[in-house]
PDB file of C-alpha atoms in Angstrom:
ATOM      1  CA  MET A   1     160.824  50.799  45.864  1.00 86.00           C
ATOM      2  CA  GLN A   2     163.835  51.206  48.090  1.00 87.00           C
ATOM      3  CA  LYS A   3     165.487  53.419  45.470  1.00 87.00           C
ATOM      4  CA  ILE A   4     162.344  55.539  45.076  1.00 88.00           C
ATOM      5  CA  GLU A   5     162.057  56.019  48.834  1.00 88.00           C
ATOM      6  CA  GLN A   6     165.744  56.908  49.015  1.00 87.00           C
ATOM      7  CA  LEU A   7     165.282  59.629  46.390  1.00 87.00           C
ATOM      8  CA  CYS A   8     162.254  60.991  48.265  1.00 88.00           C
ATOM      9  CA  ARG A   9     164.226  61.156  51.498  1.00 86.00           C
ATOM     10  CA  ARG A  10     167.145  62.941  49.881  1.00 85.00           C
ATOM     11  CA  PHE A  11     164.878  65.460  48.170  1.00 87.00           C
ATOM     12  CA  LEU A  12     163.096  66.248  51.448  1.00 86.00           C
ATOM     13  CA  TRP A  13     166.285  66.948  53.379  1.00 85.00           C
ATOM     14  CA  ASN A  14     168.624  68.168  50.612  1.00 83.00           C
ATOM     15  CA  GLY A  15     166.401  69.461  47.815  1.00 80.00           C
ATOM     16  CA  ASN A  16     168.217  67.140  45.377  1.00 78.00           C
ATOM     17  CA  ASN A  17     169.250  63.493  44.997  1.00 75.00           C
ATOM     18  CA  GLU A  18     172.590  63.854  46.737  1.00 76.00           C
ATOM     19  CA  CYS A  19     173.214  62.311  50.140  1.00 72.00           C
ATOM     20  CA  SER A  20     174.789  64.998  52.314  1.00 64.00           C
ATOM     21  CA  LYS A  21     172.513  65.817  55.261  1.00 69.00           C
ATOM     22  CA  LYS A  22     171.440  63.703  58.190  1.00 77.00           C
ATOM     23  CA  ALA A  23     167.694  63.063  58.424  1.00 83.00           C
ATOM     24  CA  LEU A  24     166.296  65.022  61.360  1.00 87.00           C
ATOM     25  CA  ILE A  25     163.159  62.879  61.689  1.00 92.00           C
ATOM     26  CA  THR A  26     162.713  59.193  60.876  1.00 91.00           C
ATOM     27  CA  TRP A  27     160.943  58.386  57.609  1.00 92.00           C
ATOM     28  CA  ASP A  28     158.323  56.267  59.385  1.00 91.00           C
ATOM     29  CA  LYS A  29     157.300  59.336  61.397  1.00 91.00           C
ATOM     30  CA  ILE A  30     157.353  61.539  58.276  1.00 92.00           C
ATOM     31  CA  CYS A  31     154.819  59.179  56.638  1.00 92.00           C
ATOM     32  CA  LEU A  32     152.346  59.452  59.523  1.00 91.00           C
ATOM     33  CA  PRO A  33     149.176  61.540  59.055  1.00 91.00           C
ATOM     34  CA  LYS A  34     149.607  65.208  59.935  1.00 91.00           C
ATOM     35  CA  SER A  35     147.224  64.812  62.859  1.00 90.00           C
ATOM     36  CA  ALA A  36     149.588  62.181  64.290  1.00 91.00           C
ATOM     37  CA  GLY A  37     152.707  64.320  63.925  1.00 92.00           C
ATOM     38  CA  GLY A  38     153.781  63.347  60.398  1.00 92.00           C
ATOM     39  CA  LEU A  39     153.681  65.016  56.985  1.00 92.00           C
ATOM     40  CA  ASN A  40     151.343  62.457  55.401  1.00 91.00           C
ATOM     41  CA  ILE A  41     153.889  61.442  52.763  1.00 92.00           C
ATOM     42  CA  VAL A  42     152.873  58.184  51.101  1.00 92.00           C
ATOM     43  CA  ASP A  43     154.429  55.044  52.526  1.00 92.00           C
ATOM     44  CA  ILE A  44     155.174  53.362  49.195  1.00 92.00           C
ATOM     45  CA  TYR A  45     155.543  49.899  50.727  1.00 91.00           C
ATOM     46  CA  THR A  46     152.046  50.018  52.224  1.00 90.00           C
ATOM     47  CA  TRP A  47     150.681  51.649  49.056  1.00 91.00           C
ATOM     48  CA  ASN A  48     152.201  48.825  46.989  1.00 90.00           C
ATOM     49  CA  LYS A  49     150.390  46.254  49.138  1.00 88.00           C
ATOM     50  CA  ALA A  50     147.118  48.120  48.651  1.00 86.00           C
ATOM     51  CA  ALA A  51     147.724  48.211  44.881  1.00 88.00           C
ATOM     52  CA  ILE A  52     148.450  44.475  44.742  1.00 86.00           C
ATOM     53  CA  LEU A  53     145.274  43.836  46.714  1.00 82.00           C
ATOM     54  CA  LYS A  54     143.329  45.426  43.883  1.00 80.00           C
ATOM     55  CA  HIS A  55     144.471  42.618  41.604  1.00 77.00           C
ATOM     56  CA  LEU A  56     143.385  40.112  44.243  1.00 73.00           C
ATOM     57  CA  TRP A  57     140.042  41.876  44.493  1.00 70.00           C
ATOM     58  CA  ASN A  58     139.598  41.335  40.753  1.00 69.00           C
ATOM     59  CA  LEU A  59     140.192  37.649  41.418  1.00 68.00           C
ATOM     60  CA  CYS A  60     137.599  37.571  44.185  1.00 65.00           C
ATOM     61  CA  LYS A  61     135.892  34.531  42.649  1.00 52.00           C
ATOM     62  CA  LYS A  62     139.056  32.629  43.414  1.00 58.00           C
ATOM     63  CA  LYS A  63     139.091  33.669  47.071  1.00 54.00           C
ATOM     64  CA  ASP A  64     139.273  30.004  48.153  1.00 56.00           C
ATOM     65  CA  ARG A  65     142.836  29.759  46.876  1.00 62.00           C
ATOM     66  CA  LEU A  66     145.374  29.580  49.658  1.00 67.00           C
ATOM     67  CA  TRP A  67     147.752  32.214  48.247  1.00 66.00           C
ATOM     68  CA  VAL A  68     144.938  34.775  48.084  1.00 66.00           C
ATOM     69  CA  GLN A  69     143.963  34.043  51.676  1.00 68.00           C
ATOM     70  CA  TRP A  70     147.593  34.256  52.766  1.00 71.00           C
ATOM     71  CA  TYR A  71     148.105  37.694  51.217  1.00 68.00           C
ATOM     72  CA  LEU A  72     144.900  39.031  52.734  1.00 68.00           C
ATOM     73  CA  GLU A  73     146.072  37.827  56.126  1.00 72.00           C
ATOM     74  CA  GLU A  74     149.484  39.468  55.627  1.00 71.00           C
ATOM     75  CA  ALA A  75     147.767  42.757  54.730  1.00 69.00           C
ATOM     76  CA  GLY A  76     145.550  42.576  57.813  1.00 70.00           C
ATOM     77  CA  VAL A  77     142.297  42.453  55.853  1.00 67.00           C
ATOM     78  CA  THR A  78     139.544  39.855  56.317  1.00 68.00           C
ATOM     79  CA  THR A  79     138.027  38.118  53.282  1.00 66.00           C
ATOM     80  CA  ASP A  80     134.498  39.371  53.978  1.00 68.00           C
ATOM     81  CA  GLU A  81     135.735  42.910  54.494  1.00 66.00           C
ATOM     82  CA  PHE A  82     137.859  42.692  51.370  1.00 65.00           C
ATOM     83  CA  LEU A  83     135.004  41.578  49.114  1.00 65.00           C
ATOM     84  CA  LYS A  84     132.453  43.996  50.535  1.00 67.00           C
ATOM     85  CA  GLY A  85     131.503  46.776  48.143  1.00 64.00           C
ATOM     86  CA  GLU A  86     131.302  47.027  44.376  1.00 68.00           C
ATOM     87  CA  LYS A  87     134.351  49.239  43.888  1.00 77.00           C
ATOM     88  CA  TYR A  88     137.935  49.058  45.077  1.00 77.00           C
ATOM     89  CA  ALA A  89     139.790  52.276  45.931  1.00 83.00           C
ATOM     90  CA  ILE A  90     143.517  51.859  46.564  1.00 85.00           C
ATOM     91  CA  LYS A  91     143.621  55.031  48.702  1.00 87.00           C
ATOM     92  CA  THR A  92     140.801  53.798  50.943  1.00 83.00           C
ATOM     93  CA  VAL A  93     142.504  50.439  51.502  1.00 82.00           C
ATOM     94  CA  TYR A  94     145.868  52.168  52.018  1.00 87.00           C
ATOM     95  CA  ASN A  95     144.433  54.360  54.779  1.00 86.00           C
ATOM     96  CA  LYS A  96     142.814  51.352  56.397  1.00 83.00           C
ATOM     97  CA  MET A  97     146.051  49.358  56.341  1.00 84.00           C
ATOM     98  CA  ARG A  98     148.009  52.031  58.145  1.00 83.00           C
ATOM     99  CA  ASP A  99     148.201  51.642  61.885  1.00 75.00           C
ATOM    100  CA  LYS A 100     146.157  54.016  64.000  1.00 81.00           C
ATOM    101  CA  HIS A 101     148.236  56.561  65.879  1.00 85.00           C
ATOM    102  CA  PRO A 102     147.314  58.982  68.650  1.00 89.00           C
ATOM    103  CA  LYS A 103     146.800  62.567  67.567  1.00 89.00           C
ATOM    104  CA  VAL A 104     149.320  65.168  68.667  1.00 91.00           C
ATOM    105  CA  GLN A 105     148.106  68.207  70.589  1.00 88.00           C
ATOM    106  CA  TRP A 106     149.598  70.658  68.107  1.00 91.00           C
ATOM    107  CA  ARG A 107     148.027  69.088  64.993  1.00 90.00           C
ATOM    108  CA  LYS A 108     145.941  72.207  64.215  1.00 88.00           C
ATOM    109  CA  LEU A 109     149.126  74.206  63.779  1.00 90.00           C
ATOM    110  CA  ILE A 110     150.089  72.028  60.795  1.00 91.00           C
ATOM    111  CA  CYS A 111     146.808  70.646  59.412  1.00 87.00           C
ATOM    112  CA  ASN A 112     144.899  72.989  57.087  1.00 79.00           C
ATOM    113  CA  ASN A 113     147.494  75.711  57.661  1.00 85.00           C
ATOM    114  CA  GLN A 114     147.647  78.040  54.640  1.00 86.00           C
ATOM    115  CA  GLY A 115     151.104  79.362  55.464  1.00 86.00           C
ATOM    116  CA  CYS A 116     154.147  79.150  53.216  1.00 90.00           C
ATOM    117  CA  PRO A 117     155.347  75.507  52.955  1.00 89.00           C
ATOM    118  CA  LYS A 118     158.860  76.481  54.034  1.00 90.00           C
ATOM    119  CA  TRP A 119     157.517  78.188  57.173  1.00 91.00           C
ATOM    120  CA  LEU A 120     155.379  75.157  57.970  1.00 92.00           C
ATOM    121  CA  PHE A 121     158.327  72.809  57.558  1.00 93.00           C
ATOM    122  CA  ILE A 122     160.425  74.911  59.957  1.00 92.00           C
ATOM    123  CA  LEU A 123     157.498  74.893  62.411  1.00 93.00           C
ATOM    124  CA  TYR A 124     157.195  71.130  61.968  1.00 93.00           C
ATOM    125  CA  LEU A 125     160.880  70.591  62.800  1.00 93.00           C
ATOM    126  CA  THR A 126     160.586  72.895  65.803  1.00 93.00           C
ATOM    127  CA  LEU A 127     157.548  71.036  67.137  1.00 93.00           C
ATOM    128  CA  HIS A 128     159.616  67.850  66.984  1.00 93.00           C
ATOM    129  CA  ASP A 129     162.564  69.603  68.668  1.00 91.00           C
ATOM    130  CA  ARG A 130     164.742  69.109  65.587  1.00 91.00           C
ATOM    131  CA  LEU A 131     165.534  72.721  64.710  1.00 90.00           C
ATOM    132  CA  TYR A 132     169.231  73.438  64.150  1.00 89.00           C
ATOM    133  CA  THR A 133     169.820  75.637  67.190  1.00 91.00           C
ATOM    134  CA  LYS A 134     173.345  76.092  68.515  1.00 92.00           C
ATOM    135  CA  MET A 135     172.639  73.725  71.400  1.00 92.00           C
ATOM    136  CA  ARG A 136     171.608  71.011  68.935  1.00 89.00           C
ATOM    137  CA  LEU A 137     174.616  71.623  66.684  1.00 88.00           C
ATOM    138  CA  LYS A 138     176.868  71.204  69.699  1.00 89.00           C
ATOM    139  CA  LYS A 139     175.871  67.525  69.813  1.00 85.00           C
ATOM    140  CA  TRP A 140     177.956  66.983  66.673  1.00 81.00           C
ATOM    141  CA  ASN A 141     180.696  69.470  67.565  1.00 77.00           C
ATOM    142  CA  THR A 142     181.718  69.643  71.213  1.00 73.00           C
ATOM    143  CA  GLY A 143     183.663  72.867  70.660  1.00 79.00           C
ATOM    144  CA  TYR A 144     180.698  74.712  69.172  1.00 84.00           C
ATOM    145  CA  ASP A 145     179.882  78.102  70.716  1.00 91.00           C
ATOM    146  CA  THR A 146     176.283  77.896  71.989  1.00 92.00           C
ATOM    147  CA  THR A 147     175.897  81.550  72.972  1.00 94.00           C
ATOM    148  CA  CYS A 148     172.846  83.259  71.466  1.00 93.00           C
ATOM    149  CA  ALA A 149     173.902  85.547  68.608  1.00 91.00           C
ATOM    150  CA  LEU A 150     171.063  87.975  69.379  1.00 92.00           C
ATOM    151  CA  CYS A 151     171.626  88.699  73.064  1.00 93.00           C
ATOM    152  CA  ASP A 152     175.106  87.227  73.547  1.00 92.00           C
ATOM    153  CA  SER A 153     174.233  86.191  77.087  1.00 90.00           C
ATOM    154  CA  GLU A 154     172.557  82.766  77.210  1.00 93.00           C
ATOM    155  CA  GLU A 155     172.739  79.448  75.393  1.00 93.00           C
ATOM    156  CA  GLU A 156     170.671  79.168  72.231  1.00 94.00           C
ATOM    157  CA  ASP A 157     168.030  76.436  72.396  1.00 94.00           C
ATOM    158  CA  ILE A 158     164.480  76.515  71.030  1.00 93.00           C
ATOM    159  CA  GLN A 159     163.034  77.900  74.255  1.00 92.00           C
ATOM    160  CA  HIS A 160     165.527  80.775  74.362  1.00 93.00           C
ATOM    161  CA  LEU A 161     165.725  81.494  70.639  1.00 92.00           C
ATOM    162  CA  LEU A 162     161.994  81.794  70.073  1.00 91.00           C
ATOM    163  CA  PHE A 163     160.689  83.374  73.271  1.00 90.00           C
ATOM    164  CA  LYS A 164     163.103  83.841  76.175  1.00 91.00           C
ATOM    165  CA  CYS A 165     165.695  85.940  74.359  1.00 93.00           C
ATOM    166  CA  PRO A 166     164.974  89.641  75.156  1.00 93.00           C
ATOM    167  CA  ASN A 167     165.060  90.503  71.450  1.00 93.00           C
ATOM    168  CA  THR A 168     162.559  87.877  70.285  1.00 93.00           C
ATOM    169  CA  SER A 169     160.419  88.412  73.384  1.00 92.00           C
ATOM    170  CA  GLN A 170     159.949  92.060  72.410  1.00 93.00           C
ATOM    171  CA  VAL A 171     158.947  91.068  68.881  1.00 94.00           C
ATOM    172  CA  TRP A 172     156.349  88.571  70.138  1.00 92.00           C
ATOM    173  CA  GLN A 173     154.963  91.077  72.629  1.00 92.00           C
ATOM    174  CA  LYS A 174     154.427  93.598  69.832  1.00 94.00           C
ATOM    175  CA  ILE A 175     152.673  90.927  67.750  1.00 92.00           C
ATOM    176  CA  LEU A 176     150.363  90.072  70.665  1.00 92.00           C
ATOM    177  CA  ASP A 177     149.551  93.755  71.195  1.00 93.00           C
ATOM    178  CA  TRP A 178     148.948  94.194  67.457  1.00 94.00           C
ATOM    179  CA  GLN A 179     146.491  91.282  67.470  1.00 90.00           C
ATOM    180  CA  GLY A 180     144.723  92.595  70.562  1.00 92.00           C
ATOM    181  CA  ILE A 181     145.794  89.666  72.735  1.00 90.00           C
ATOM    182  CA  GLN A 182     146.193  91.019  76.238  1.00 90.00           C
ATOM    183  CA  ARG A 183     148.811  88.830  77.887  1.00 90.00           C
ATOM    184  CA  GLN A 184     152.541  88.441  78.280  1.00 89.00           C
ATOM    185  CA  THR A 185     154.618  86.081  76.160  1.00 88.00           C
ATOM    186  CA  MET A 186     155.153  82.625  77.627  1.00 91.00           C
ATOM    187  CA  GLY A 187     157.629  79.816  77.019  1.00 89.00           C
ATOM    188  CA  TRP A 188     157.757  77.674  73.867  1.00 90.00           C
ATOM    189  CA  LYS A 189     155.744  74.736  75.202  1.00 90.00           C
ATOM    190  CA  GLU A 190     153.141  77.019  76.765  1.00 92.00           C
ATOM    191  CA  GLU A 191     152.786  79.008  73.541  1.00 91.00           C
ATOM    192  CA  VAL A 192     152.345  75.818  71.493  1.00 91.00           C
ATOM    193  CA  GLU A 193     149.658  74.594  73.873  1.00 91.00           C
ATOM    194  CA  TRP A 194     147.885  77.963  73.759  1.00 90.00           C
ATOM    195  CA  ALA A 195     148.090  78.141  69.950  1.00 89.00           C
ATOM    196  CA  GLY A 196     146.751  74.591  69.605  1.00 86.00           C
ATOM    197  CA  LYS A 197     143.726  75.390  71.766  1.00 86.00           C
ATOM    198  CA  ASN A 198     142.994  78.665  70.005  1.00 83.00           C
ATOM    199  CA  ALA A 199     143.735  77.661  66.408  1.00 79.00           C
ATOM    200  CA  SER A 200     140.804  78.285  64.079  1.00 69.00           C
ATOM    201  CA  GLY A 201     139.522  75.997  61.345  1.00 58.00           C
ATOM    202  CA  ASN A 202     138.143  72.482  61.204  1.00 56.00           C
ATOM    203  CA  SER A 203     139.196  70.044  63.877  1.00 51.00           C
ATOM    204  CA  ALA A 204     141.996  67.743  62.747  1.00 54.00           C
TER     205      ALA A 204
END
């Protein structure tokens, strides 16, 4: 399982099975539900437990055996709860075994979004403040020039790159006017909060 997870990690960050890029977000966070700030990628260790539990469920008549009781306790499932129902669905048990996490305010921007996957992934990294701006790259290279390439006047961080730079600010203002939204552009955090409140679709 460790090898499988390793390949999944490398594919997510590199697009292949080579180890060359540093993970921008921890794998545990990546596996969280989208509503909790993750990408809902299957946690194979938890899924494996849920799959093994199916075999134990088939041995329900032997529930008095200590090893069965021990595994149920390790999985965080009570015996009565485990035996309830006539069918066993690994996905249902998997979801139940995962810890509950608070929902993030910007979940509607990712959940049920029909945009291009690449765009959504860039948005996801930006929401977690992991986008490769010049200010972030400077953390690994102290001599890195952090001046914005668009305006050549201020340092390039997410706030500046996306909204505060005069060039991008003009683009966003034209988009707002085009959509009939009568207001001025705001900062990154304010725009995310506004977008989250006004996002259409089912609640996530």
